[in-house]
CSV table of N, CA and C in Angstrom, one decimal:
chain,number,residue,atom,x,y,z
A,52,UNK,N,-23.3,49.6,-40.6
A,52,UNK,CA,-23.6,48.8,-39.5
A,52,UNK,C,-22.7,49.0,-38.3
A,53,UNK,N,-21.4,49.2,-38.6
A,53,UNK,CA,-20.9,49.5,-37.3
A,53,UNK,C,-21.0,50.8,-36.9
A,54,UNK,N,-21.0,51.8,-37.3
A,54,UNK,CA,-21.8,52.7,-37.3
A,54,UNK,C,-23.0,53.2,-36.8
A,55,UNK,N,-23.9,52.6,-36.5
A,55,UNK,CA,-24.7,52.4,-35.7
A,55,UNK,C,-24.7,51.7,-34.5
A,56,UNK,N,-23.9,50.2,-34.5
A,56,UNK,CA,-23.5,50.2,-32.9
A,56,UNK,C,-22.5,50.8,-32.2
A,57,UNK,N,-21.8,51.6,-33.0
A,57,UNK,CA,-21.0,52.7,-32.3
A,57,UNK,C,-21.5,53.4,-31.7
A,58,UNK,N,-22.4,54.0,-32.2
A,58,UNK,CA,-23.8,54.8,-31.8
A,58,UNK,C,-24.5,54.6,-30.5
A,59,UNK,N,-24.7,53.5,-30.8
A,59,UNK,CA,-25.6,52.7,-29.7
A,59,UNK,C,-25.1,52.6,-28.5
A,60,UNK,N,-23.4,52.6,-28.5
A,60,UNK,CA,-22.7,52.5,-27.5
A,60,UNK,C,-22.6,53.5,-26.9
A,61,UNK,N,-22.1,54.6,-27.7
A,61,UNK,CA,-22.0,56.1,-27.1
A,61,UNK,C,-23.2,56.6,-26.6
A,62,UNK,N,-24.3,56.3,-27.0
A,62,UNK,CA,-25.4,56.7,-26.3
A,62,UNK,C,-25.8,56.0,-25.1
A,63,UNK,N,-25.2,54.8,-24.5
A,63,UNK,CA,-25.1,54.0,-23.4
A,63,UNK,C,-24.4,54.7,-22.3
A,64,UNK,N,-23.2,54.7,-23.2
A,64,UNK,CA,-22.2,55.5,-21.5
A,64,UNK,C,-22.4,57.2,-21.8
A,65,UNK,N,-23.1,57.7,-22.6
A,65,UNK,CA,-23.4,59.2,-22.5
A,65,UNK,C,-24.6,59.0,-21.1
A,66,UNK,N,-25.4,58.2,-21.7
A,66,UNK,CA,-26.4,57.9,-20.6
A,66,UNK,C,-25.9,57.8,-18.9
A,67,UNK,N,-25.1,56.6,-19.3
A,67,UNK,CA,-24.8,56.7,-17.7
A,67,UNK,C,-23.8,57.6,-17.0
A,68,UNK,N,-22.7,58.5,-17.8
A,68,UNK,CA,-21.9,59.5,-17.3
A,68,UNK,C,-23.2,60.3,-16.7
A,69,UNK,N,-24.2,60.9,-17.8
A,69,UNK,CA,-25.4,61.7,-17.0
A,69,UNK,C,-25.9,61.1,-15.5
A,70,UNK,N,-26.3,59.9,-16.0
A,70,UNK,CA,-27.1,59.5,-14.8
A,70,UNK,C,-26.4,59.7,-13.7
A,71,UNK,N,-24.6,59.4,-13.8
A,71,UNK,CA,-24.0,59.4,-12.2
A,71,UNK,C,-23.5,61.2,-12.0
A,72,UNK,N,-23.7,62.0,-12.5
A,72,UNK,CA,-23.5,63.0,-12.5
A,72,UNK,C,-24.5,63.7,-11.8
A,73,UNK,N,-26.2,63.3,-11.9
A,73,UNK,CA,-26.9,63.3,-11.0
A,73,UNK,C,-27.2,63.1,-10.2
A,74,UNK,N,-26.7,61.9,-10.0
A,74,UNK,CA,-26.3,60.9,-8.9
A,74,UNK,C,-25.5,61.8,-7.8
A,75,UNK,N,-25.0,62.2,-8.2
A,75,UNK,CA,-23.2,63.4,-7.7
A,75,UNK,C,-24.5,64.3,-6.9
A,76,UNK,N,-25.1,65.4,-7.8
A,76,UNK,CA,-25.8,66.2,-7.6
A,76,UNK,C,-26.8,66.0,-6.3
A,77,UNK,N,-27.7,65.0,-6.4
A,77,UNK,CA,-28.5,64.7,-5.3
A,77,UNK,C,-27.9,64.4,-4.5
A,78,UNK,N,-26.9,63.7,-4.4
A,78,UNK,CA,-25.7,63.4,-2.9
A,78,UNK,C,-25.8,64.4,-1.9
A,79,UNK,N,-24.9,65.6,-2.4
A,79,UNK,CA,-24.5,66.4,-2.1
A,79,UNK,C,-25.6,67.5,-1.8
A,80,UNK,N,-26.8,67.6,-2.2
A,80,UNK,CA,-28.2,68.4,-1.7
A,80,UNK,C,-28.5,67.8,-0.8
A,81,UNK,N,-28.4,66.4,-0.9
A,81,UNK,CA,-29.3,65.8,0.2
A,81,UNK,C,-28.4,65.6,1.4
A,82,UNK,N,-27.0,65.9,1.2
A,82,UNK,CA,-26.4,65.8,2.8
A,82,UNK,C,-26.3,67.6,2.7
A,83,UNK,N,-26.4,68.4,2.5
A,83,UNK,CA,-26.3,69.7,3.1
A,83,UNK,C,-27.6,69.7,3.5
A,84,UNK,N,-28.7,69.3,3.6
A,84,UNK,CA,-30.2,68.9,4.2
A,84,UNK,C,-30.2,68.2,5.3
A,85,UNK,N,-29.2,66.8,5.2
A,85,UNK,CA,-29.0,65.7,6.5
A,85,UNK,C,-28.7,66.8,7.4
A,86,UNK,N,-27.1,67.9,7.0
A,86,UNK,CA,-26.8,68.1,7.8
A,86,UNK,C,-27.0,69.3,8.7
A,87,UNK,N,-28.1,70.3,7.8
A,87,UNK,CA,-28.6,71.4,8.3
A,87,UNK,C,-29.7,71.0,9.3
A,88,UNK,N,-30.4,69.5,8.7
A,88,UNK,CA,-31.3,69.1,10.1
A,88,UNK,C,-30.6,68.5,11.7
A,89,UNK,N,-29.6,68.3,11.3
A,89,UNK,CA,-28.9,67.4,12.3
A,89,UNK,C,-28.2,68.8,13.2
A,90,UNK,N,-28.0,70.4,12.5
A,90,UNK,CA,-27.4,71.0,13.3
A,90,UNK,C,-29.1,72.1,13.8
A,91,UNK,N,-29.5,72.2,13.4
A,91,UNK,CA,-30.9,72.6,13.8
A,91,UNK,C,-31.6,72.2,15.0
A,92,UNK,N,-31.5,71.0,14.9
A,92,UNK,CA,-32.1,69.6,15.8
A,92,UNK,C,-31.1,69.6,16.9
A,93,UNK,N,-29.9,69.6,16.9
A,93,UNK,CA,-28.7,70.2,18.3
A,93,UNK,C,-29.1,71.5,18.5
A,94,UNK,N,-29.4,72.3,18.1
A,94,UNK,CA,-29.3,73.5,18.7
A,94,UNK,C,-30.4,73.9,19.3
A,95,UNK,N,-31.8,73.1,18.9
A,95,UNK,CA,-32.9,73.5,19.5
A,95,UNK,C,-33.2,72.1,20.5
A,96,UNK,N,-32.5,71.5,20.5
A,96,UNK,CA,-33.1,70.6,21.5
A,96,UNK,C,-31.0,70.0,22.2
A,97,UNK,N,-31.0,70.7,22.9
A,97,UNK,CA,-29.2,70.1,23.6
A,97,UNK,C,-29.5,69.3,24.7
A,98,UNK,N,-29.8,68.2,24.4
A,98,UNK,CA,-29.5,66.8,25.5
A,98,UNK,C,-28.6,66.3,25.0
A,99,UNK,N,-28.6,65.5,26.1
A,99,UNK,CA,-26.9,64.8,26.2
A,99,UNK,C,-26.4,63.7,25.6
A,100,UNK,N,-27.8,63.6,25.2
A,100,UNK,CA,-27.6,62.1,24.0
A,100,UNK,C,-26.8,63.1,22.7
A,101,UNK,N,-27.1,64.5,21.8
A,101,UNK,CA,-27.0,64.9,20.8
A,101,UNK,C,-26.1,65.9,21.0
A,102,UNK,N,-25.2,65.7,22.1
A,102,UNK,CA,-23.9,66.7,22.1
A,102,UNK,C,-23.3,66.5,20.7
A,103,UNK,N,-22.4,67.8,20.6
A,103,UNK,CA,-21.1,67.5,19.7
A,103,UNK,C,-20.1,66.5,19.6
A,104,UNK,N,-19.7,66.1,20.5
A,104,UNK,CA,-18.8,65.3,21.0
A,104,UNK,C,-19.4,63.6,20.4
A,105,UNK,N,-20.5,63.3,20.4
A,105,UNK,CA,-20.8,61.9,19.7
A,105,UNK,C,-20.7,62.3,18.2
A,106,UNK,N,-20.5,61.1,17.4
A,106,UNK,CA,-20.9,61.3,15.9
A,106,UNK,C,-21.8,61.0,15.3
A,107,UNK,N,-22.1,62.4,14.8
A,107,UNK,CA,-23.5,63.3,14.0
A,107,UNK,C,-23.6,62.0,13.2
A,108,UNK,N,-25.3,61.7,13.2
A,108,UNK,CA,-25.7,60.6,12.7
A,108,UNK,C,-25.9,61.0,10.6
A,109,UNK,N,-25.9,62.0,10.6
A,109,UNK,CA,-25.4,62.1,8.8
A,109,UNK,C,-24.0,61.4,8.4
A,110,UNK,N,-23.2,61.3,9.4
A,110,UNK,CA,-22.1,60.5,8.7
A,110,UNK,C,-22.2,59.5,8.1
A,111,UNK,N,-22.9,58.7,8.9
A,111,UNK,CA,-23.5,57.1,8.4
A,111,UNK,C,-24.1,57.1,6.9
A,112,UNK,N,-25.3,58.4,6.6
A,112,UNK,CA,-25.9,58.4,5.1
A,112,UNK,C,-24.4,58.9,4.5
A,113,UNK,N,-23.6,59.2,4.7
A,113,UNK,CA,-22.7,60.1,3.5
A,113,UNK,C,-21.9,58.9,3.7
A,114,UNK,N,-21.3,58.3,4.2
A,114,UNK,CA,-20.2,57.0,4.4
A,114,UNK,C,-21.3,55.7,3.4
A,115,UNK,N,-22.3,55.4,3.5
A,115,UNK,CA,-22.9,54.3,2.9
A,115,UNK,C,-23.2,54.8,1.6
A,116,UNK,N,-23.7,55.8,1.4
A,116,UNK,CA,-24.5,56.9,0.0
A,116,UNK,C,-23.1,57.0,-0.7
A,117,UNK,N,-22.0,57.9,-0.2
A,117,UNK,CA,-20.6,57.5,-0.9
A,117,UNK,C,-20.0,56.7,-1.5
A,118,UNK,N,-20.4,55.9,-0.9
A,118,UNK,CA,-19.9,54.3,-1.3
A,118,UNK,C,-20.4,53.7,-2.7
A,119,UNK,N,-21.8,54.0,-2.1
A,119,UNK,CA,-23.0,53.5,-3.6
A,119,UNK,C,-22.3,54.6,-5.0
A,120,UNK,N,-21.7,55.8,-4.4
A,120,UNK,CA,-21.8,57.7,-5.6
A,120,UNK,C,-20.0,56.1,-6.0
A,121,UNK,N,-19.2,56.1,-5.5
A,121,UNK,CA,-17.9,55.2,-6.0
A,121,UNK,C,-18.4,54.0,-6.9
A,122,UNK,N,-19.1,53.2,-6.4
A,122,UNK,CA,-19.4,52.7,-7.1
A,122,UNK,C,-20.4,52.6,-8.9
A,123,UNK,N,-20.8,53.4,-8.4
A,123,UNK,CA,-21.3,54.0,-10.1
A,123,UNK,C,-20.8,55.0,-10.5
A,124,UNK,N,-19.3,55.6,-10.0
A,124,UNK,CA,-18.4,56.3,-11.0
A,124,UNK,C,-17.7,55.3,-11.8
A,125,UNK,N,-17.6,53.8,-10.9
A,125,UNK,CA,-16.7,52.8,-11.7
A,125,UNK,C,-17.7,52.0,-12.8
A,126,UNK,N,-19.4,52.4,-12.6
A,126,UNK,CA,-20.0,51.4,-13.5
A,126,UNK,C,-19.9,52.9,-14.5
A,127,UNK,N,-19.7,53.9,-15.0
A,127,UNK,CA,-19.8,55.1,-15.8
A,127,UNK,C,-18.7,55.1,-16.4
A,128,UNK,N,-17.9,55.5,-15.9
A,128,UNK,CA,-16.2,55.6,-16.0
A,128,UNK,C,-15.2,54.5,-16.8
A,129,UNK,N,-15.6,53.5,-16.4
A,129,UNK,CA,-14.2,52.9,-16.4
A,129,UNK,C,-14.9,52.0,-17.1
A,130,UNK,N,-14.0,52.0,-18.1
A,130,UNK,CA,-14.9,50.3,-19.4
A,130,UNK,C,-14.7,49.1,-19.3
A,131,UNK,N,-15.3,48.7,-19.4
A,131,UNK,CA,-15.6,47.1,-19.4
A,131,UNK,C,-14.8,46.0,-20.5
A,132,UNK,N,-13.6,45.4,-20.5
A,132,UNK,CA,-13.1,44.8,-21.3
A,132,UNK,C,-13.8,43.5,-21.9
A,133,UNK,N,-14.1,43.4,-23.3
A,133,UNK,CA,-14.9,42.3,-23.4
A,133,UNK,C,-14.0,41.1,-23.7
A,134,UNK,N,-14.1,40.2,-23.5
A,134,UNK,CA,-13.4,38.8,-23.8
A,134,UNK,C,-12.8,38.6,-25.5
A,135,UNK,N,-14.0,39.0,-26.1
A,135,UNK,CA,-13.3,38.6,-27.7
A,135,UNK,C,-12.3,39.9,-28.2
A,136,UNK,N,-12.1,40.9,-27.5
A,136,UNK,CA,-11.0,41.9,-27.8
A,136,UNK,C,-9.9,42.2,-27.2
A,137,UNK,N,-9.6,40.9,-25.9
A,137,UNK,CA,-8.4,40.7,-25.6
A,137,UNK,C,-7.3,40.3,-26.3
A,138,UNK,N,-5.9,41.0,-26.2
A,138,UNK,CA,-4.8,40.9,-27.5
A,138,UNK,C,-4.3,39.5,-26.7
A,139,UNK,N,-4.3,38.6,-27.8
A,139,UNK,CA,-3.0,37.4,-27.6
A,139,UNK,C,-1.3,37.6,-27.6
A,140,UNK,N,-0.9,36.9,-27.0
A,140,UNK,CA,0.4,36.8,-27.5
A,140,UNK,C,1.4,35.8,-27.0
């Protein structure tokens, strides 16, 4: 019996290590995309709204998107203490 919710367990956070691992993956595709469009889009159109000098509007997805990739390294990662396995003393 325990044995099987050991099981059960490790197949939970196996789960979600994967899941944020793809998580990782897509991030990182999808801002070398933000940011190949964002330098594309400067180079073929140079107004003065989209100089270099202002900040490139992909920062904003990778500062917010970041944030969310942090936060489910800590729901993957980092375990959860349950109440009835706190030691007394």
């Amino acid at each position: 019996m325990q044995e099987e919710i050991k099981d059960q367990e490790l197949s939970k956070v196996t789960k979600k290590r994967t899941a944020y691992k793809y998580h990782v993956l897509i991030y990182f595709i999808m801002n070398i995309l933000f940011w190949t469009m964002w330098y594309i889009s400067l180079k073929n159109n140079p107004s003065p709204s989209g100089t270099i000098d202002s900040i490139p509007w992909p920062v904003w997805i990778m500062a917010g998107w970041g944030i969310l990739v942090i936060i489910h390294y800590y729901s993957a990662y980092k375990p959860k203490r349950k109440s009835s396995k706190k030691k007394k003393y």
